[in-house]
PDB file of C-alpha atoms and ligand atoms in Angstrom:
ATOM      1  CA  UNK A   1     -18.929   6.043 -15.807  1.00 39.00           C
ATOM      2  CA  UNK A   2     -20.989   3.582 -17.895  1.00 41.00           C
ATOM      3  CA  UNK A   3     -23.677   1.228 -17.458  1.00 42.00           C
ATOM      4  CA  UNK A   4     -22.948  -1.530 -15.139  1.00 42.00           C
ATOM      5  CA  UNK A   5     -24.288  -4.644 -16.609  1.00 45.00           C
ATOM      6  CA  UNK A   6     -26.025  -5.258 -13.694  1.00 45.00           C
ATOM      7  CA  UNK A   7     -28.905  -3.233 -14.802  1.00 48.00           C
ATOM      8  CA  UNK A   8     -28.304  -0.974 -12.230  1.00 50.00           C
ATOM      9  CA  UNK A   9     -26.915   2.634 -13.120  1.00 54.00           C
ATOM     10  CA  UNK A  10     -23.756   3.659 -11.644  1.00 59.00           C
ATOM     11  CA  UNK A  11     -24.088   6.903  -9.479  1.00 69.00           C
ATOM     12  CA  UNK A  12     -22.467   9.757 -11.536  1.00 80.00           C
ATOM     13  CA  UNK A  13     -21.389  12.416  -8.655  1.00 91.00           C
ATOM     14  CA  UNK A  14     -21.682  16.235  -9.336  1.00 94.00           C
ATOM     15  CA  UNK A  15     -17.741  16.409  -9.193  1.00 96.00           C
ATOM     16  CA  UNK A  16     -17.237  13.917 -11.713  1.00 97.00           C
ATOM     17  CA  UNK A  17     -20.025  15.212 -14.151  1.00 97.00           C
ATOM     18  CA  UNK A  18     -17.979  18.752 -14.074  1.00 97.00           C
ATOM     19  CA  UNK A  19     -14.408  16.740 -14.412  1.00 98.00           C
ATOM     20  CA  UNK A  20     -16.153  14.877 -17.625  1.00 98.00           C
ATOM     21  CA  UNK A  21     -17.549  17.702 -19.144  1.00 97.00           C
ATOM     22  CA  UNK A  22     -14.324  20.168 -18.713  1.00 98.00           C
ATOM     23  CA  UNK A  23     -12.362  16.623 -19.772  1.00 98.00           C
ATOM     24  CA  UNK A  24     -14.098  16.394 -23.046  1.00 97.00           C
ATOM     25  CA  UNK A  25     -14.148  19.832 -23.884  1.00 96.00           C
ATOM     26  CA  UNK A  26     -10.172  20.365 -23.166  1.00 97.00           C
ATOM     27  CA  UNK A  27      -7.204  20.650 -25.576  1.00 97.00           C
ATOM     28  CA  UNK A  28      -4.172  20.030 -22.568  1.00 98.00           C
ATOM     29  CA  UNK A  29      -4.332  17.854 -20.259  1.00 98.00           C
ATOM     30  CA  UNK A  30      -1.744  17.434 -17.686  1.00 98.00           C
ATOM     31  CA  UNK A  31      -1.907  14.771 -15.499  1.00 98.00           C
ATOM     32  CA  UNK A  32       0.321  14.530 -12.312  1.00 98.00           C
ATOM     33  CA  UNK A  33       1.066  11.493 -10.186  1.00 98.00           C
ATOM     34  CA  UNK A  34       2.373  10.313  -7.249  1.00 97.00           C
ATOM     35  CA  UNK A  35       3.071   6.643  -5.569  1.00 96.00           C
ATOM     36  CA  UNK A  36      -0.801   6.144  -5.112  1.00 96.00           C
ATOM     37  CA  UNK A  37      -1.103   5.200  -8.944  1.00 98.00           C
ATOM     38  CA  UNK A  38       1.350   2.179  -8.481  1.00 97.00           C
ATOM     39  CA  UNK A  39      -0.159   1.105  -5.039  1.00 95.00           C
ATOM     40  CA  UNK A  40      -2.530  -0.999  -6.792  1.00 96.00           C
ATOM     41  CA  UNK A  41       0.304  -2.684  -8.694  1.00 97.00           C
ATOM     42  CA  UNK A  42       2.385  -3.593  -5.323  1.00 93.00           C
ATOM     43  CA  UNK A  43       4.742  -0.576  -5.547  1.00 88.00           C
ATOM     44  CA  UNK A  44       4.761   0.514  -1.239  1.00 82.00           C
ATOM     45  CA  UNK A  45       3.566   4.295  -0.929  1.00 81.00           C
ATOM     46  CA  UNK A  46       5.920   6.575   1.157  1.00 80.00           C
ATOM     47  CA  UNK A  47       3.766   8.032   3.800  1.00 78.00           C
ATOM     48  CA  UNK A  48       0.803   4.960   3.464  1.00 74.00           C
ATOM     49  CA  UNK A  49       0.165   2.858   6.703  1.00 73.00           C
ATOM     50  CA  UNK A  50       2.710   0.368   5.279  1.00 71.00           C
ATOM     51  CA  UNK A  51       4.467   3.140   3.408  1.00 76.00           C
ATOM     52  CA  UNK A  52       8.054   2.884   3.138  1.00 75.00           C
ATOM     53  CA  UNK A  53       9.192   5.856   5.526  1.00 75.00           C
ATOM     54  CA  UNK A  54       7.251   4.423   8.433  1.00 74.00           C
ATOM     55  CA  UNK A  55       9.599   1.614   8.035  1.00 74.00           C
ATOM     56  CA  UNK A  56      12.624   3.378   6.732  1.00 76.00           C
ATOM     57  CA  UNK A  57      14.654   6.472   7.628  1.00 79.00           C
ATOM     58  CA  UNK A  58      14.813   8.697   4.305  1.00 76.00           C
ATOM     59  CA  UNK A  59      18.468  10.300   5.790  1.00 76.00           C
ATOM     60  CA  UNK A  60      19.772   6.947   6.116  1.00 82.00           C
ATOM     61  CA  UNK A  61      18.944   5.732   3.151  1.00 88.00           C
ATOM     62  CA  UNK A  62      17.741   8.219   0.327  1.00 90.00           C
ATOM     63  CA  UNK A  63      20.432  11.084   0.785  1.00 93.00           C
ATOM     64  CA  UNK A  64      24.137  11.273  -1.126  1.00 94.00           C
ATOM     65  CA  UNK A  65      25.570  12.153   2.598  1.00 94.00           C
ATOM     66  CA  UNK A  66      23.445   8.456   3.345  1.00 93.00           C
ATOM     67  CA  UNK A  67      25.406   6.911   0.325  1.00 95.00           C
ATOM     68  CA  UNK A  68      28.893   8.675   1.079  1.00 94.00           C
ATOM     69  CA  UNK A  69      28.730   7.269   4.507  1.00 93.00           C
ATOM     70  CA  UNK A  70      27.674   3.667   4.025  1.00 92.00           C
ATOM     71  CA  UNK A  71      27.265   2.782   0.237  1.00 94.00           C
ATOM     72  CA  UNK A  72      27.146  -1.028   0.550  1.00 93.00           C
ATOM     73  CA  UNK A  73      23.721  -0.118   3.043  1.00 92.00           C
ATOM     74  CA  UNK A  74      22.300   2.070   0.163  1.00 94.00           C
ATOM     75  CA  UNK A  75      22.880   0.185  -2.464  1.00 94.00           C
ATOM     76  CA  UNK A  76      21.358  -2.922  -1.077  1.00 93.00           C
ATOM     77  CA  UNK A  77      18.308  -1.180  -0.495  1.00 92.00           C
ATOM     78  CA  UNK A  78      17.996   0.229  -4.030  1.00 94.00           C
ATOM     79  CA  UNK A  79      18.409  -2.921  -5.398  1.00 94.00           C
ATOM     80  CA  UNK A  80      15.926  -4.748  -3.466  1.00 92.00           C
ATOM     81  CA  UNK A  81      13.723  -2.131  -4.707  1.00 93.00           C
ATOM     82  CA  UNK A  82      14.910  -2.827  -7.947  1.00 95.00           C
ATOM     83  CA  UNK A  83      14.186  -6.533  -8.039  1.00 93.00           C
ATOM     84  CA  UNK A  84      10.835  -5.971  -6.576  1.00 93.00           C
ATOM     85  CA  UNK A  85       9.376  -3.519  -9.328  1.00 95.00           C
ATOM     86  CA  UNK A  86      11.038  -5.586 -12.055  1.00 95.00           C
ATOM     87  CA  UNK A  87       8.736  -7.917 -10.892  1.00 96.00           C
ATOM     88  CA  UNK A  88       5.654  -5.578 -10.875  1.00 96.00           C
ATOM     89  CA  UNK A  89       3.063  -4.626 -13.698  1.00 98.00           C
ATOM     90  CA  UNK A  90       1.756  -1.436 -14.991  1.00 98.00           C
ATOM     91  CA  UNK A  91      -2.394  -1.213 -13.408  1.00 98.00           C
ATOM     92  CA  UNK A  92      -5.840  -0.338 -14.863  1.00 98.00           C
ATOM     93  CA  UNK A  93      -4.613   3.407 -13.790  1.00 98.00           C
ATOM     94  CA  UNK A  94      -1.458   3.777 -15.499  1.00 98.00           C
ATOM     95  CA  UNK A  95      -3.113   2.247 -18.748  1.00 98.00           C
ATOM     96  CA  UNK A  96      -5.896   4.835 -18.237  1.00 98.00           C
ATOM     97  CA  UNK A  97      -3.268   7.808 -18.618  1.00 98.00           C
ATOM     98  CA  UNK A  98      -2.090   6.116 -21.557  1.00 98.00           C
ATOM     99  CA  UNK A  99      -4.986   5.843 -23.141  1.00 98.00           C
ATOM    100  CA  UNK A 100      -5.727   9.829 -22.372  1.00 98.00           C
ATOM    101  CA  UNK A 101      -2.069  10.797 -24.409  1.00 98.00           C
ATOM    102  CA  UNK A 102      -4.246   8.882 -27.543  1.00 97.00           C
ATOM    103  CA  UNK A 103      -7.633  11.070 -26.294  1.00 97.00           C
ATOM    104  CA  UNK A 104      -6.406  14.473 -25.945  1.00 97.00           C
ATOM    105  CA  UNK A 105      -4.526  16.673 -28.740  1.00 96.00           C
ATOM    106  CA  UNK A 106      -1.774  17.881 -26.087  1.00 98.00           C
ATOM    107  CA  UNK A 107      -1.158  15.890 -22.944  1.00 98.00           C
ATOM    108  CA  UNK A 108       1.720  15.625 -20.382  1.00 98.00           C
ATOM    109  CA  UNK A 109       2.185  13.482 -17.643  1.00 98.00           C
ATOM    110  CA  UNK A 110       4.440  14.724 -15.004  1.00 98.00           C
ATOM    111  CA  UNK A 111       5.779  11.777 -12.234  1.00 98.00           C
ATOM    112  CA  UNK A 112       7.387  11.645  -8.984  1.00 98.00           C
ATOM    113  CA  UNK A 113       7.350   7.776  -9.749  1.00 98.00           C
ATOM    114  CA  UNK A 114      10.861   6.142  -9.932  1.00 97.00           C
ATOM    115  CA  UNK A 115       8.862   2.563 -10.984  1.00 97.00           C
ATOM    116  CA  UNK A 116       9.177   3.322 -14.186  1.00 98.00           C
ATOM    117  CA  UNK A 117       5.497   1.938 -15.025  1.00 98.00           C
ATOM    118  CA  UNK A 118       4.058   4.471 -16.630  1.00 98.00           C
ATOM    119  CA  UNK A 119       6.812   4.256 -19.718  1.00 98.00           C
ATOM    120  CA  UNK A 120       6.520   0.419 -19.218  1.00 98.00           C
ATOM    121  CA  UNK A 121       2.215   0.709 -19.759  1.00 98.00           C
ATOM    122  CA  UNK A 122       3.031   2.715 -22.888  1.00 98.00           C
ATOM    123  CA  UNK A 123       3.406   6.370 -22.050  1.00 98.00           C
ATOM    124  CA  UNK A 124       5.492   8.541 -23.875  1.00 97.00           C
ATOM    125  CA  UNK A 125       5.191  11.938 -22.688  1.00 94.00           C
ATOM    126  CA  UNK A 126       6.817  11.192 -19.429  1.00 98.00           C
ATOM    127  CA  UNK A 127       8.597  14.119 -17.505  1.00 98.00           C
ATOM    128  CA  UNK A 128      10.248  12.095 -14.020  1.00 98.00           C
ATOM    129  CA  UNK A 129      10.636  14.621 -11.388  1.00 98.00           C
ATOM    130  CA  UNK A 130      12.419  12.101  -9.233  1.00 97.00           C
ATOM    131  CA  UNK A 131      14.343  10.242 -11.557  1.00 98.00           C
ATOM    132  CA  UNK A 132      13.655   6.403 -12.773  1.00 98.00           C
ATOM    133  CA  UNK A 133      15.066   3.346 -11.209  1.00 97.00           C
ATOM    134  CA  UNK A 134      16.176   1.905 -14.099  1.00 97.00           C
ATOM    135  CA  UNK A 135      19.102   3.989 -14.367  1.00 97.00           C
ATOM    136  CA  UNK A 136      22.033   4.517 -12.621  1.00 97.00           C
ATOM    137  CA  UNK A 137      25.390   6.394 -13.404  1.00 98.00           C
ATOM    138  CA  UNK A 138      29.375   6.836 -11.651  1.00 97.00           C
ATOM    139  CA  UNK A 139      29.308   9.815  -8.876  1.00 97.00           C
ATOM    140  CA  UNK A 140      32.844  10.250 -10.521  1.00 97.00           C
ATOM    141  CA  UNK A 141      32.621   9.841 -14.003  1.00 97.00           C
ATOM    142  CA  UNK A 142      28.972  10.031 -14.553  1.00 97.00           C
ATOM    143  CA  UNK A 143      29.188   7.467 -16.871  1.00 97.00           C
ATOM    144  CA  UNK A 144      25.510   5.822 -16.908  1.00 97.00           C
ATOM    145  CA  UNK A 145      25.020   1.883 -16.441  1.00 96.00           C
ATOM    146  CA  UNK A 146      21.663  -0.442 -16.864  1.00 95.00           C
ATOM    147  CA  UNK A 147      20.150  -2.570 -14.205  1.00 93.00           C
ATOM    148  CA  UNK A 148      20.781  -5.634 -15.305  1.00 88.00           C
ATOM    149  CA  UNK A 149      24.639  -5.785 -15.477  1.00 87.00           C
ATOM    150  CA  UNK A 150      24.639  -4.126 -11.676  1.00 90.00           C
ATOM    151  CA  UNK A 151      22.218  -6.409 -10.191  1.00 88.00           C
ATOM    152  CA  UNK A 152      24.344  -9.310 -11.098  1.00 88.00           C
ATOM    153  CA  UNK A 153      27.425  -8.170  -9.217  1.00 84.00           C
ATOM    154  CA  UNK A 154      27.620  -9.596  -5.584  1.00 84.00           C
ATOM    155  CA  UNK A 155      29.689  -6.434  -4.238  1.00 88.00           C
ATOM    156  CA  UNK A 156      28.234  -2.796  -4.464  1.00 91.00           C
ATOM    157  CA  UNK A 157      28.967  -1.969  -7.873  1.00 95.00           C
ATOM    158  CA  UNK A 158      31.954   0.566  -9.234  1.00 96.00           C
ATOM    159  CA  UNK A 159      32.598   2.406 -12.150  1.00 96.00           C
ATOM    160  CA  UNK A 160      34.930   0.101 -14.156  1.00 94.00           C
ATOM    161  CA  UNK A 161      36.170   3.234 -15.760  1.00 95.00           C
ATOM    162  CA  UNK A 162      37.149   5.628 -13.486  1.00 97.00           C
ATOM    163  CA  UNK A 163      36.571   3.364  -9.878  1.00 96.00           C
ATOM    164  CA  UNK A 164      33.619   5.715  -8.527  1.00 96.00           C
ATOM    165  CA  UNK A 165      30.497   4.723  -6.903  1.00 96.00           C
ATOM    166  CA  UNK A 166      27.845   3.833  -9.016  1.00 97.00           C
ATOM    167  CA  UNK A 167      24.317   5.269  -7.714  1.00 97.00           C
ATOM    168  CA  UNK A 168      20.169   5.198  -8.814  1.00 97.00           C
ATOM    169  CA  UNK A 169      19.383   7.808 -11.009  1.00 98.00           C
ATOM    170  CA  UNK A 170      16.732   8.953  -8.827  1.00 97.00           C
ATOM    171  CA  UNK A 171      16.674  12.112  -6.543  1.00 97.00           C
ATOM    172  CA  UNK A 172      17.700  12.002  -2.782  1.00 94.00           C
ATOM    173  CA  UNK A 173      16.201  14.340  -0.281  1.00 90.00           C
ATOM    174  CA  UNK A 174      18.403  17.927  -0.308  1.00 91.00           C
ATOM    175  CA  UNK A 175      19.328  17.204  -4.328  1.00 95.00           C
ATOM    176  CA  UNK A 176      18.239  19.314  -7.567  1.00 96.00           C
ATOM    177  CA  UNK A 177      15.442  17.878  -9.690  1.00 97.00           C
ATOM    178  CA  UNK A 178      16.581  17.446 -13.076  1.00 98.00           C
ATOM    179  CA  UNK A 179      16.379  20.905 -15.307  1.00 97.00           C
ATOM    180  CA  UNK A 180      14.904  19.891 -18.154  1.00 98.00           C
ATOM    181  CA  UNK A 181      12.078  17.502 -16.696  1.00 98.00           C
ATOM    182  CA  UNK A 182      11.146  20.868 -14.152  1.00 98.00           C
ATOM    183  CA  UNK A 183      11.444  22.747 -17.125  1.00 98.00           C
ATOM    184  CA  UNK A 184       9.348  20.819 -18.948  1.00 98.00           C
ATOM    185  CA  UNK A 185       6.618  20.239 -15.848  1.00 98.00           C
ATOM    186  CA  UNK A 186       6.979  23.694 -15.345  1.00 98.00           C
ATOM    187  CA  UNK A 187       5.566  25.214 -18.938  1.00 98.00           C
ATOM    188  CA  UNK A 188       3.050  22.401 -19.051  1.00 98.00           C
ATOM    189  CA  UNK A 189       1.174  23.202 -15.475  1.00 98.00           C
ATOM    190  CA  UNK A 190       0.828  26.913 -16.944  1.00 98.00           C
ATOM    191  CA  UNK A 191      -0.950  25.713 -20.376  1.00 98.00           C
ATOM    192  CA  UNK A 192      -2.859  23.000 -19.040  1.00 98.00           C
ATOM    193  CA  UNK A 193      -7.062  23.501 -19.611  1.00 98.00           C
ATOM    194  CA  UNK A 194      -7.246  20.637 -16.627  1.00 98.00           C
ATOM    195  CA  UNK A 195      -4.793  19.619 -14.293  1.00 98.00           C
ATOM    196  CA  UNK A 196      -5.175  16.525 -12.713  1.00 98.00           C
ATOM    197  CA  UNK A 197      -3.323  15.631  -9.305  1.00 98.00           C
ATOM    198  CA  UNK A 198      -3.570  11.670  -8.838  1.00 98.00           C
ATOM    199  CA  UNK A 199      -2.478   9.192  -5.857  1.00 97.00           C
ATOM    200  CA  UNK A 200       0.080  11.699  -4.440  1.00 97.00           C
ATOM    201  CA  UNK A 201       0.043  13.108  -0.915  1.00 96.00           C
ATOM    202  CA  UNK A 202       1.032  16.701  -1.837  1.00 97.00           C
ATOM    203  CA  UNK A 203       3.410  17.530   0.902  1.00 95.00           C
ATOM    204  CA  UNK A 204       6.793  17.373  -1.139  1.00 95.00           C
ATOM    205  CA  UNK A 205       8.358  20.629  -2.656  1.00 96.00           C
ATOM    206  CA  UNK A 206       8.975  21.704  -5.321  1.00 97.00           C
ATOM    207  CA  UNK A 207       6.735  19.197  -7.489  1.00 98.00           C
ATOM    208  CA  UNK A 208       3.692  19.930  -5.245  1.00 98.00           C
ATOM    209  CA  UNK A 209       3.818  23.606  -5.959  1.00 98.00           C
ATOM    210  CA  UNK A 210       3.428  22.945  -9.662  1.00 98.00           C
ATOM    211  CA  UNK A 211      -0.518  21.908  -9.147  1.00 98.00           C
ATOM    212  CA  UNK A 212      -0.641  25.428  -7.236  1.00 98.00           C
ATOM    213  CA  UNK A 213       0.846  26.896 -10.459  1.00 98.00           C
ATOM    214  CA  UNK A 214      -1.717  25.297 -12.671  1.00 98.00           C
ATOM    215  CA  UNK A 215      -4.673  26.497 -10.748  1.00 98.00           C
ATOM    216  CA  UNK A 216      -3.275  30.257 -10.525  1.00 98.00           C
ATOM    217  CA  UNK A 217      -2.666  30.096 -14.427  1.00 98.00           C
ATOM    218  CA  UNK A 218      -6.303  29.166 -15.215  1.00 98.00           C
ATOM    219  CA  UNK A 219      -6.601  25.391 -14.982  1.00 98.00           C
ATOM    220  CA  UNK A 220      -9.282  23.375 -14.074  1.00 98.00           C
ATOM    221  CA  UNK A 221      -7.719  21.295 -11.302  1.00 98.00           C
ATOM    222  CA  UNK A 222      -9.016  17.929 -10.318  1.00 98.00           C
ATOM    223  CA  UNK A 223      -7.890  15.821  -7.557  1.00 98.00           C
ATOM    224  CA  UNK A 224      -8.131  11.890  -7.712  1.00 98.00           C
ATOM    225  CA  UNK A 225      -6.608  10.431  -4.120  1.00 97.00           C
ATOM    226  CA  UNK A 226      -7.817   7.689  -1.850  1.00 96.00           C
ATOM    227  CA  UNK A 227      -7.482  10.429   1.164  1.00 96.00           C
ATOM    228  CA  UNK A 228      -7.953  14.057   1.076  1.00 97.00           C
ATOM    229  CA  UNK A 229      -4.636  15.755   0.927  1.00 97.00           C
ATOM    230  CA  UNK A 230      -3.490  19.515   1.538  1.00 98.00           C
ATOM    231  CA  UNK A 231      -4.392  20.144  -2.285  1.00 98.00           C
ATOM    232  CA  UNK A 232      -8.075  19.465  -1.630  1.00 98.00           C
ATOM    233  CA  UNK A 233      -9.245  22.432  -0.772  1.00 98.00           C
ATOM    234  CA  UNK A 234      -7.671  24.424  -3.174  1.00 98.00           C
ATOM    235  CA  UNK A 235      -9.013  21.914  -6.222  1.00 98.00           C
ATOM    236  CA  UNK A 236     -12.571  22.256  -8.279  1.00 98.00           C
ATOM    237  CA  UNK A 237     -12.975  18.770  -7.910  1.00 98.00           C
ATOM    238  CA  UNK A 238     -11.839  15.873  -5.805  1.00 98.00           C
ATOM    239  CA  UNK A 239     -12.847  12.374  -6.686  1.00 98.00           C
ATOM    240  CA  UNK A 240     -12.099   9.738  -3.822  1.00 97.00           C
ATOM    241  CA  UNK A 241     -10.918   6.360  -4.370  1.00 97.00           C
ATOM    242  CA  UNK A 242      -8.374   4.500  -6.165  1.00 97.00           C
ATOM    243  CA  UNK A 243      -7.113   5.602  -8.972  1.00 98.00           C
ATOM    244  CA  UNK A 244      -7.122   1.920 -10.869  1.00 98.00           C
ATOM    245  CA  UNK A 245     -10.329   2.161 -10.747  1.00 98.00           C
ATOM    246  CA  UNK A 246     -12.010   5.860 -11.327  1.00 98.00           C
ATOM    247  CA  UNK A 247      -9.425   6.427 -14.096  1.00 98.00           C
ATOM    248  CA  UNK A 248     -10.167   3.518 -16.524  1.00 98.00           C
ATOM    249  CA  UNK A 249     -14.477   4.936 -15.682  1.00 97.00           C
ATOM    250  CA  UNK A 250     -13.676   8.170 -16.055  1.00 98.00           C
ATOM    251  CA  UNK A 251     -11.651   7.693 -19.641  1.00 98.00           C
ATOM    252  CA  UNK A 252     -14.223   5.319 -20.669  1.00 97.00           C
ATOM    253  CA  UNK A 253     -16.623   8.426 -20.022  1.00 97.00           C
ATOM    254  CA  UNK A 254     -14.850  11.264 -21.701  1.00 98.00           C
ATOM    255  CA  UNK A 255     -14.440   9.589 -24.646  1.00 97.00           C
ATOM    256  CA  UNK A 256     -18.010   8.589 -25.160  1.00 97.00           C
ATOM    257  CA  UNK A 257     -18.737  13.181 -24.208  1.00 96.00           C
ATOM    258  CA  UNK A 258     -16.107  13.602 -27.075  1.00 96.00           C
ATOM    259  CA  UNK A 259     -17.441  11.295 -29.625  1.00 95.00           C
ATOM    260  CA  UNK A 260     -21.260  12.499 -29.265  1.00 94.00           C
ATOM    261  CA  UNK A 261     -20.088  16.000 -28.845  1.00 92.00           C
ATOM    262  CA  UNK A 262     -18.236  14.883 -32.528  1.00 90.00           C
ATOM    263  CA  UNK A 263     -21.581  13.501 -33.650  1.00 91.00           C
ATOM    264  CA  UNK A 264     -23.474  16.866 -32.728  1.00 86.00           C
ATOM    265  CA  UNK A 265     -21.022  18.551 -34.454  1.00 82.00           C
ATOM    266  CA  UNK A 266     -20.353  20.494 -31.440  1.00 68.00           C
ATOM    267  CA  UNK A 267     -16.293  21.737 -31.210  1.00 59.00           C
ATOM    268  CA  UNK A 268     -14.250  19.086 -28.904  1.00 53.00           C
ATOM    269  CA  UNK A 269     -12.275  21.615 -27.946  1.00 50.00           C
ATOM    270  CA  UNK A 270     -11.391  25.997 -27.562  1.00 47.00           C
TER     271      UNK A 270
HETATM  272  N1  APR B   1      -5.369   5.373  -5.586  1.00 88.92           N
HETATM  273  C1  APR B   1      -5.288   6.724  -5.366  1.00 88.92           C
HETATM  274  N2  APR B   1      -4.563   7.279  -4.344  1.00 88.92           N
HETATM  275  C2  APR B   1      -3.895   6.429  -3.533  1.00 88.92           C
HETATM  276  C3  APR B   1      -3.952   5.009  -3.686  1.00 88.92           C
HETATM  277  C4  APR B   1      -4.725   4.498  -4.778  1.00 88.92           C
HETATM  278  N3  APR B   1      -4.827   3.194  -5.007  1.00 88.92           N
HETATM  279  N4  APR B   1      -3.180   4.445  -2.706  1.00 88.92           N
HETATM  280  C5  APR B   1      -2.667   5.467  -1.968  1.00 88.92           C
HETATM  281  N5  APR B   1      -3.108   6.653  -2.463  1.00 88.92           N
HETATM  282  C6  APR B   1      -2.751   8.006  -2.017  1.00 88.92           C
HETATM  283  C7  APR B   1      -2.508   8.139  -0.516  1.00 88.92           C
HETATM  284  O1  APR B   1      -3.728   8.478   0.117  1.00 88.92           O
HETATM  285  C8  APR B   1      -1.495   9.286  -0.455  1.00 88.92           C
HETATM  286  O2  APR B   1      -2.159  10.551  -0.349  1.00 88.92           O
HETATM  287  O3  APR B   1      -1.512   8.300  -2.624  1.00 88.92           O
HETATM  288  C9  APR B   1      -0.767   9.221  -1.809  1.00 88.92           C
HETATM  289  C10 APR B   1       0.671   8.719  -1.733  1.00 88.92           C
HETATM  290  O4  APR B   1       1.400   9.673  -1.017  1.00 88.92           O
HETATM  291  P1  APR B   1       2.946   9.422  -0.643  1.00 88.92           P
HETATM  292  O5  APR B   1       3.120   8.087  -0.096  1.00 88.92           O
HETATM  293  O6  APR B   1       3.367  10.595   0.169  1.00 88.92           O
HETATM  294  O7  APR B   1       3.693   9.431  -2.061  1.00 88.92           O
HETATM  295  P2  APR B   1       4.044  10.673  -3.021  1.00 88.92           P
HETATM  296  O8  APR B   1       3.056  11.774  -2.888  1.00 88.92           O
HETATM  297  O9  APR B   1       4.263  10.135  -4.364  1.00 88.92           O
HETATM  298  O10 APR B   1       5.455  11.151  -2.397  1.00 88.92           O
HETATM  299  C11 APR B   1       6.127  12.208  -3.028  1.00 88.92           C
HETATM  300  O11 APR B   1       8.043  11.856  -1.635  1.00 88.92           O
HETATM  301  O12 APR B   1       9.349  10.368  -0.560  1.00 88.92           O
HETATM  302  C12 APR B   1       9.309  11.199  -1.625  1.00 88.92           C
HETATM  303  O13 APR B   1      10.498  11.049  -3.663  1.00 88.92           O
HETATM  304  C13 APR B   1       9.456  10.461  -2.942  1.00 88.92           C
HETATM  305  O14 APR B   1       8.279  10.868  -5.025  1.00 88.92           O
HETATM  306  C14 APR B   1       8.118  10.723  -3.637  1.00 88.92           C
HETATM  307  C15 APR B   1       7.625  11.982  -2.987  1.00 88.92           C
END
């Protein structure tokens, strides 16, 4: 973390001296993010003090038995949600993980987001656990359809096609995560150097065993969270706060390790 113009020094703690130096001396990076990295933006948490299943019951609203039963009721709710993130921008923190795919030579982020901010801030390397909220396709046919078309329509939409419900392409409690985006998390948590767990709460399975998977294969894994989660005592590091703001500090810092260690002619990376 730089300089603050203020003249005074910003306090550099031990845990993020260790995350900078293994930062700027890795070759993967794998970052891993949860609903905390979009607070800042507006995007409700799940399990925050306002988070959305303090308010909401997830089996009566975010299962396909949910849907089956009363799709007009789900379907409203998704597209409120909808409207609201269309609304929303990308924060310091998801332009901070965009900046690192530039920084590092290999880098994956793995999301359980559905916002879809991190590909709207610029990321490309984007593997969604959860799905995105941008998409949507027929239970029947599984013929896919935009937002924008749906969200016009006054009645809860149907496949044109074939007559089926058309649902979020986002994953309901007791569903499969997509293959290829676990596959993909999967063989990127057991190359990464460091593994970074950001704004997520840890407690749902099978995307919070892959920081687990990391650490056994070697990583270096670093927690950034505004509370300490069931992950904490299993990282190397855990850096409190908000992620909008240590992630922006803590890129700013790794780049300025990797350019002098450039300068010294020292090797960036193993
Ligand atoms: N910066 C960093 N961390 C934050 C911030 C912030 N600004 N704001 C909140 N947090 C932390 C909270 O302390 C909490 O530990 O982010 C975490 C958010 O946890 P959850 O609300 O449980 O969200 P998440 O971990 O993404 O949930 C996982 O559960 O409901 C399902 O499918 C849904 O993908 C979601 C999954």
């Amino acid at each position: 973390m730089g300089h603050v113009d203020t003249g005074a020094t910003a306090v550099i703690s031990d845990d993020t001296r260790r995350l900078v130096a293994r930062l700027a001396a890795a070759d993967w990076v794998v970052a891993f993010t949860g609903a905390g990295v979009s607070a800042e933006s507006g995007v409700p948490t799940f399990r925050g003090t306002d988070g959305i299943w303090k308010k909401f019951k997830p089996e009566e609203l975010a299962s396909m038995d949910a849907f089956m039963r009363n799709p007009s009721l789900v379907w409203e709710w998704y597209a409120h949600r909808k409207r609201v993130i269309a609304g929303i921008q990308p924060n310091p923190g998801h332009y901070a993980l965009v900046r690192m795919e530039e920084v590092f030579p290999r880098f994956a982020l793995i999301t359980q987001n559905i916002d879809n901010l991190h590909r709207r801030a610029g990321s490309r390397s984007v593997h969604e656990l959860h799905g995105n909220i941008e998409r949507n396709y027929c239970v029947s046919c599984g013929k896919p359809y935009g937002n924008e078309e749906l969200l016009r329509q006054s009645e809860t939409p149907k496949c044109p096609a074939c007559g089926g419900w058309i649902r979020p392409d986002v994953v309901w409690f007791g569903e499969l995560l997509p293959e290829d985006q676990w596959n993909a998390s999967v063989r990127a948590a057991e190359s990464a150097d460091v593994f970074l767990s950001i704004g997520t709460s840890n407690v749902v399975y099978p995307a919070a065993s892959l920081p687990l998977l990391a650490k056994r294969r070697g990583a270096f894994l670093a927690e950034i969270n505004a509370e300490v989660t069931p992950l904490t005592d299993t990282a190397d590091v855990f850096l409190q706060g908000s992620s909008g703001v240590i992630l922006p500090d803590l890129v700013a810092s790794v780049v300025a390790a990797r350019e002098s260690a450039e300068r010294q002619g020292t090797p960036t990376h193993t």
